[in-house]
CSV table of C-alpha atoms in Angstrom, one decimal:
chain,number,residue,atom,x,y,z
W,89,UNK,CA,88.2,99.2,82.3
W,90,UNK,CA,89.1,95.6,82.1
W,91,UNK,CA,89.3,94.0,78.7
W,92,UNK,CA,87.0,91.3,77.5
W,93,UNK,CA,89.1,88.2,76.6
W,94,UNK,CA,88.1,86.3,73.7
W,95,UNK,CA,91.5,84.6,73.1
W,96,UNK,CA,90.8,82.4,76.2
W,97,UNK,CA,88.6,80.0,74.2
W,98,UNK,CA,91.7,79.0,71.9
W,99,UNK,CA,94.1,78.6,74.6
W,100,UNK,CA,95.2,75.4,76.8
W,101,UNK,CA,93.8,72.7,74.6
W,102,UNK,CA,95.0,70.1,77.1
W,103,UNK,CA,93.0,71.7,79.8
W,104,UNK,CA,89.9,71.5,77.4
W,105,UNK,CA,90.7,67.8,77.1
W,106,UNK,CA,90.5,67.6,80.8
W,107,UNK,CA,87.2,69.2,81.0
W,108,UNK,CA,85.9,67.0,78.2
W,109,UNK,CA,86.9,64.1,80.3
W,110,UNK,CA,85.0,65.6,83.3
W,111,UNK,CA,81.9,66.3,81.5
W,112,UNK,CA,81.6,64.0,78.6
W,113,UNK,CA,83.8,61.5,77.2
W,114,UNK,CA,85.3,59.7,80.4
W,115,UNK,CA,82.7,59.4,83.0
W,116,UNK,CA,84.7,57.0,85.2
W,117,UNK,CA,87.9,58.9,85.5
W,118,UNK,CA,88.9,62.6,85.9
W,119,UNK,CA,92.4,63.9,85.5
W,120,UNK,CA,95.1,65.3,87.7
W,121,UNK,CA,98.2,67.3,87.0
W,122,UNK,CA,100.9,69.3,88.6
W,123,UNK,CA,102.3,72.5,87.2
W,124,UNK,CA,104.4,71.5,84.3
W,125,UNK,CA,103.0,67.8,84.0
W,126,UNK,CA,100.9,66.2,81.6
W,127,UNK,CA,97.2,65.5,82.8
W,128,UNK,CA,97.1,62.0,84.1
W,129,UNK,CA,93.9,59.9,84.9
W,130,UNK,CA,92.9,59.7,88.5
W,131,UNK,CA,90.1,57.3,89.7
W,132,UNK,CA,87.0,59.0,90.9
W,133,UNK,CA,85.7,58.5,94.5
W,134,UNK,CA,88.9,58.6,96.4
W,135,UNK,CA,87.4,61.5,98.5
W,136,UNK,CA,83.9,61.8,99.3
W,137,UNK,CA,82.1,64.8,100.9
W,138,UNK,CA,79.7,64.3,103.6
W,139,UNK,CA,76.9,66.6,104.8
W,140,UNK,CA,78.0,68.4,108.0
W,141,UNK,CA,76.7,71.4,110.1
W,142,UNK,CA,78.5,74.4,111.3
W,143,UNK,CA,77.1,75.4,114.7
W,144,UNK,CA,77.2,79.0,115.6
W,145,UNK,CA,76.2,80.6,118.7
W,146,UNK,CA,73.0,82.6,118.3
W,147,UNK,CA,72.9,82.0,114.6
W,148,UNK,CA,71.3,79.3,112.4
W,149,UNK,CA,73.6,76.2,111.8
W,150,UNK,CA,74.9,76.0,108.3
W,151,UNK,CA,74.9,72.8,106.2
W,152,UNK,CA,77.9,72.2,104.2
W,153,UNK,CA,79.9,69.6,102.5
W,154,UNK,CA,83.7,69.8,102.6
W,155,UNK,CA,86.8,68.0,100.8
W,156,UNK,CA,90.1,68.2,102.5
W,157,UNK,CA,93.0,69.1,100.2
W,158,UNK,CA,95.7,71.4,99.2
W,159,UNK,CA,95.7,75.3,98.8
W,160,UNK,CA,94.4,77.2,97.3
W,161,UNK,CA,91.0,75.9,98.4
W,162,UNK,CA,87.6,76.6,96.7
W,163,UNK,CA,84.4,77.8,98.2
W,164,UNK,CA,81.3,77.9,96.1
W,165,UNK,CA,78.7,80.6,96.8
W,166,UNK,CA,75.1,79.8,95.4
W,167,UNK,CA,72.7,82.2,93.9
W,168,UNK,CA,69.4,83.3,95.3
W,169,UNK,CA,67.0,80.6,96.2
W,170,UNK,CA,69.7,78.0,95.1
W,171,UNK,CA,71.6,75.5,97.2
W,172,UNK,CA,74.8,73.7,97.2
W,173,UNK,CA,73.6,70.8,95.1
W,174,UNK,CA,73.3,72.7,91.9
W,175,UNK,CA,75.2,71.8,88.5
W,176,UNK,CA,78.1,74.1,89.0
W,177,UNK,CA,78.7,73.3,92.8
W,178,UNK,CA,78.9,69.7,92.1
W,179,UNK,CA,81.0,70.1,88.9
W,180,UNK,CA,83.5,72.2,91.0
W,181,UNK,CA,83.4,69.4,93.6
W,182,UNK,CA,84.7,66.8,90.8
W,183,UNK,CA,87.3,69.4,89.7
W,184,UNK,CA,88.7,69.7,93.2
W,185,UNK,CA,88.6,66.0,93.7
W,186,UNK,CA,90.8,65.5,90.5
W,187,UNK,CA,93.4,68.0,91.4
W,188,UNK,CA,93.4,67.3,95.2
W,189,UNK,CA,92.4,70.9,96.3
W,190,UNK,CA,90.1,71.6,99.3
W,191,UNK,CA,86.5,72.5,98.5
W,192,UNK,CA,83.6,73.8,100.5
W,193,UNK,CA,79.9,74.1,99.2
W,194,UNK,CA,77.2,75.3,101.6
W,195,UNK,CA,73.6,76.5,102.0
W,196,UNK,CA,72.9,80.0,103.2
W,197,UNK,CA,70.7,80.3,106.4
W,198,UNK,CA,67.1,79.6,105.7
W,199,UNK,CA,67.9,77.9,102.4
W,200,UNK,CA,68.5,74.2,101.4
W,201,UNK,CA,69.5,72.0,104.3
W,202,UNK,CA,70.7,74.9,106.7
W,203,UNK,CA,68.7,76.0,109.7
W,204,UNK,CA,66.8,79.3,109.8
W,205,UNK,CA,63.9,80.8,108.0
W,206,UNK,CA,64.0,82.1,104.6
W,207,UNK,CA,61.6,84.9,105.4
W,208,UNK,CA,64.1,86.3,108.0
W,209,UNK,CA,66.9,86.3,105.6
W,210,UNK,CA,68.9,89.4,104.4
W,211,UNK,CA,71.8,90.1,102.3
W,212,UNK,CA,73.6,91.0,105.6
W,213,UNK,CA,72.9,87.7,107.4
W,214,UNK,CA,74.1,85.8,104.1
W,215,UNK,CA,77.2,87.9,104.2
W,216,UNK,CA,77.7,86.7,107.7
W,217,UNK,CA,77.1,83.0,106.6
W,218,UNK,CA,80.0,83.4,104.0
W,219,UNK,CA,82.3,84.9,106.6
W,220,UNK,CA,81.5,82.0,109.0
W,221,UNK,CA,82.4,79.4,106.3
W,222,UNK,CA,85.8,81.2,105.5
W,223,UNK,CA,86.7,81.7,109.2
W,224,UNK,CA,85.5,78.5,110.7
W,225,UNK,CA,86.0,75.8,107.8
W,226,UNK,CA,89.0,76.8,105.9
W,227,UNK,CA,92.7,77.3,106.2
W,228,UNK,CA,94.9,79.2,103.9
W,229,UNK,CA,94.0,81.1,100.7
W,230,UNK,CA,90.9,80.6,99.2
W,231,UNK,CA,89.3,81.2,95.7
W,232,UNK,CA,85.6,82.3,95.9
W,233,UNK,CA,83.3,81.3,93.1
W,234,UNK,CA,80.1,83.2,93.2
W,235,UNK,CA,77.0,82.5,91.2
W,236,UNK,CA,74.6,85.4,90.6
W,237,UNK,CA,73.8,86.7,94.1
W,238,UNK,CA,76.8,84.7,95.3
W,239,UNK,CA,78.9,87.0,93.2
W,240,UNK,CA,77.7,89.9,95.1
W,241,UNK,CA,78.5,88.2,98.4
W,242,UNK,CA,81.9,87.2,97.2
W,243,UNK,CA,82.9,90.7,96.8
W,244,UNK,CA,81.9,91.6,100.3
W,245,UNK,CA,83.8,88.6,101.5
W,246,UNK,CA,86.9,89.7,99.7
W,247,UNK,CA,86.5,93.3,101.3
W,248,UNK,CA,86.1,91.6,104.8
W,249,UNK,CA,88.8,89.0,104.6
W,250,UNK,CA,91.3,90.3,102.2
W,251,UNK,CA,94.0,87.9,103.9
W,252,UNK,CA,92.2,84.8,103.1
W,253,UNK,CA,90.7,85.6,99.7
W,254,UNK,CA,93.2,84.9,97.1
W,255,UNK,CA,91.0,85.4,94.0
W,256,UNK,CA,87.3,85.6,92.8
W,257,UNK,CA,85.5,84.0,90.1
W,258,UNK,CA,82.0,85.4,89.4
W,259,UNK,CA,79.2,83.8,87.2
W,260,UNK,CA,76.6,86.2,86.3
W,261,UNK,CA,77.7,88.3,89.1
W,262,UNK,CA,74.6,90.2,90.5
W,263,UNK,CA,76.1,92.9,92.3
W,264,UNK,CA,73.3,95.5,93.5
W,265,UNK,CA,70.9,94.0,91.1
W,266,UNK,CA,67.9,93.6,93.4
W,267,UNK,CA,68.1,97.2,94.3
W,268,UNK,CA,69.0,98.4,90.8
W,269,UNK,CA,65.8,96.7,89.5
W,270,UNK,CA,63.6,98.0,92.3
W,271,UNK,CA,64.9,101.6,91.6
W,272,UNK,CA,64.0,101.4,88.0
W,273,UNK,CA,60.3,101.0,88.9
W,274,UNK,CA,57.9,104.1,88.6
W,275,UNK,CA,57.8,106.2,91.7
W,276,UNK,CA,54.1,105.1,92.2
W,277,UNK,CA,55.0,101.6,91.8
W,278,UNK,CA,57.8,102.0,94.5
W,279,UNK,CA,55.3,103.5,96.9
W,280,UNK,CA,52.8,100.8,96.4
W,281,UNK,CA,55.6,98.4,97.3
W,282,UNK,CA,56.4,100.3,100.6
W,283,UNK,CA,52.6,100.5,101.3
W,284,UNK,CA,51.9,96.7,100.9
W,285,UNK,CA,55.4,95.7,102.3
W,286,UNK,CA,56.4,93.4,99.6
W,287,UNK,CA,57.6,93.5,96.0
W,288,UNK,CA,56.4,90.8,93.5
W,289,UNK,CA,59.3,90.6,91.1
W,290,UNK,CA,58.3,88.7,87.8
W,291,UNK,CA,60.8,85.7,87.3
W,292,UNK,CA,60.8,82.4,85.2
W,293,UNK,CA,62.8,80.7,87.9
W,294,UNK,CA,60.0,80.3,90.5
W,295,UNK,CA,57.0,78.2,90.1
W,296,UNK,CA,54.3,80.9,90.3
W,297,UNK,CA,56.3,83.4,88.3
W,298,UNK,CA,57.3,85.7,91.0
W,299,UNK,CA,60.2,86.4,93.6
W,300,UNK,CA,58.8,88.1,96.6
W,301,UNK,CA,60.9,90.5,98.4
W,302,UNK,CA,59.8,92.2,101.7
W,303,UNK,CA,60.4,95.9,101.6
W,304,UNK,CA,62.3,95.5,104.8
W,305,UNK,CA,64.7,93.0,102.7
W,306,UNK,CA,65.2,95.8,100.0
W,307,UNK,CA,66.0,98.5,102.6
W,308,UNK,CA,68.6,96.3,104.2
W,309,UNK,CA,70.1,95.2,100.8
W,310,UNK,CA,70.5,98.8,99.7
W,311,UNK,CA,73.0,99.2,102.5
W,312,UNK,CA,75.1,96.5,100.9
W,313,UNK,CA,75.3,98.2,97.4
W,314,UNK,CA,78.9,98.4,96.1
W,315,UNK,CA,78.6,99.9,92.4
W,316,UNK,CA,78.3,103.4,93.6
W,317,UNK,CA,82.1,103.7,94.5
W,318,UNK,CA,85.4,102.0,94.1
W,319,UNK,CA,85.2,98.3,95.4
W,320,UNK,CA,88.4,97.7,97.7
W,321,UNK,CA,89.1,94.2,96.4
W,322,UNK,CA,92.7,93.9,95.0
W,323,UNK,CA,93.0,90.2,94.2
W,324,UNK,CA,92.7,88.7,90.8
W,325,UNK,CA,89.0,88.6,89.6
W,326,UNK,CA,87.5,86.7,86.7
W,327,UNK,CA,84.0,87.5,85.7
W,328,UNK,CA,82.0,85.1,83.5
W,329,UNK,CA,78.8,86.1,81.9
W,330,UNK,CA,76.5,84.8,79.2
W,331,UNK,CA,75.3,87.5,76.8
W,332,UNK,CA,71.7,86.0,76.7
W,333,UNK,CA,71.3,86.4,80.4
W,334,UNK,CA,67.8,87.8,80.7
W,335,UNK,CA,68.1,88.1,84.6
W,336,UNK,CA,71.2,90.0,85.2
W,337,UNK,CA,72.5,92.0,82.3
W,338,UNK,CA,76.1,91.2,81.2
W,339,UNK,CA,77.0,94.8,81.5
W,340,UNK,CA,76.9,94.3,85.3
W,341,UNK,CA,80.1,92.4,85.0
W,342,UNK,CA,81.6,95.2,83.3
W,343,UNK,CA,80.5,97.7,86.0
W,344,UNK,CA,82.1,95.4,88.7
W,345,UNK,CA,85.2,95.2,86.7
W,346,UNK,CA,85.5,98.8,86.4
W,347,UNK,CA,84.8,99.4,90.1
W,348,UNK,CA,87.1,96.9,91.7
W,349,UNK,CA,90.5,98.4,92.3
W,350,UNK,CA,92.4,95.4,91.3
W,351,UNK,CA,94.3,95.7,88.0
W,352,UNK,CA,94.0,91.9,87.4
W,353,UNK,CA,90.6,91.8,86.2
W,354,UNK,CA,89.2,89.8,83.1
W,355,UNK,CA,85.6,89.9,81.8
W,356,UNK,CA,84.8,86.7,79.9
W,357,UNK,CA,81.6,86.8,77.8
W,358,UNK,CA,79.9,83.9,76.2
W,359,UNK,CA,77.7,85.1,73.4
W,360,UNK,CA,75.1,82.1,73.7
W,361,UNK,CA,75.3,81.8,77.6
W,362,UNK,CA,72.2,82.3,79.6
W,363,UNK,CA,72.0,83.2,83.4
W,364,UNK,CA,72.6,79.8,84.9
W,365,UNK,CA,75.8,79.1,82.7
W,366,UNK,CA,75.4,75.4,83.5
W,367,UNK,CA,75.9,73.8,80.0
W,368,UNK,CA,78.8,71.6,79.3
W,369,UNK,CA,80.7,74.3,77.6
W,370,UNK,CA,80.0,76.8,80.3
W,371,UNK,CA,81.4,74.4,83.0
W,372,UNK,CA,84.4,73.8,80.8
W,373,UNK,CA,85.1,77.5,80.8
W,374,UNK,CA,84.5,77.8,84.5
W,375,UNK,CA,87.0,75.1,85.4
W,376,UNK,CA,89.5,76.3,82.8
W,377,UNK,CA,89.4,79.7,84.4
W,378,UNK,CA,89.9,78.4,87.8
W,379,UNK,CA,92.7,76.1,86.7
W,380,UNK,CA,94.3,79.1,85.1
W,381,UNK,CA,93.9,81.1,88.2
W,382,UNK,CA,95.5,78.4,90.4
W,383,UNK,CA,98.5,78.3,88.1
W,384,UNK,CA,98.9,82.0,88.2
W,385,UNK,CA,98.7,82.2,91.9
W,386,UNK,CA,101.2,79.2,92.3
W,387,UNK,CA,103.8,80.8,90.1
W,388,UNK,CA,103.3,84.3,91.5
W,389,UNK,CA,104.1,83.3,95.1
W,390,UNK,CA,100.7,84.5,96.2
W,391,UNK,CA,99.9,81.2,98.1
W,392,UNK,CA,103.2,81.5,100.2
């Protein structure tokens, strides 16, 4: 079992100063550094991501924004019914601008600005979306940052593209959770869902108080569950989770850590963090974790 790291919050004070500049004290400048150098101011706005579309034969076009830069690149995978314009996605764009790394954020098919119908979406189709982004839009090693459902999909992408995925960072990783929640229903309730063809799952993140999952979506998602056996991911993995998450229990991150075959796995818990993990201190932790990973990959020769 991977150990939970608490010492992280007390290390690397200069990086915390960088994050404070990003998210608080210095709105007009970010900071850049090379390994071994002091952080230095860098004017914001030298790179600007523009909305583009990835055309795919027989598949919906995917909306994305891309920054060109050095390796490793970063790709942000949004959560369920989320998009590429969320707080974490934009914070990571600023981080990549500052340090000069390439970055891609995108919308799944049927979501945000991408083509396709949300009602036709499945976990398998969104998995294909992630692989299309990796295959067609990136060069060299990539760090995948997955939020909630995006954390589930990043694991699948790492399994499918081990030569391209250099590391994973999950935020409230929701591996298998839709199916886990459904399987916890009483037998009669599950039969009723099968009969009606849809499951109304209570949530505070939808206006009418429910997520609506077609029964066909659930059956397809079941084929993508990972926690029942070892997960063949051998790259470094960092799992961030709020202990006040009322959507995905933080214990799920411990399960993921236990199942991945990689020995370089850290679980980082925030006692007051919620599901979205988008407060300033949450974002500081996220960029610190990624920056630490970049250092590790650079010094270990993993980017060669």
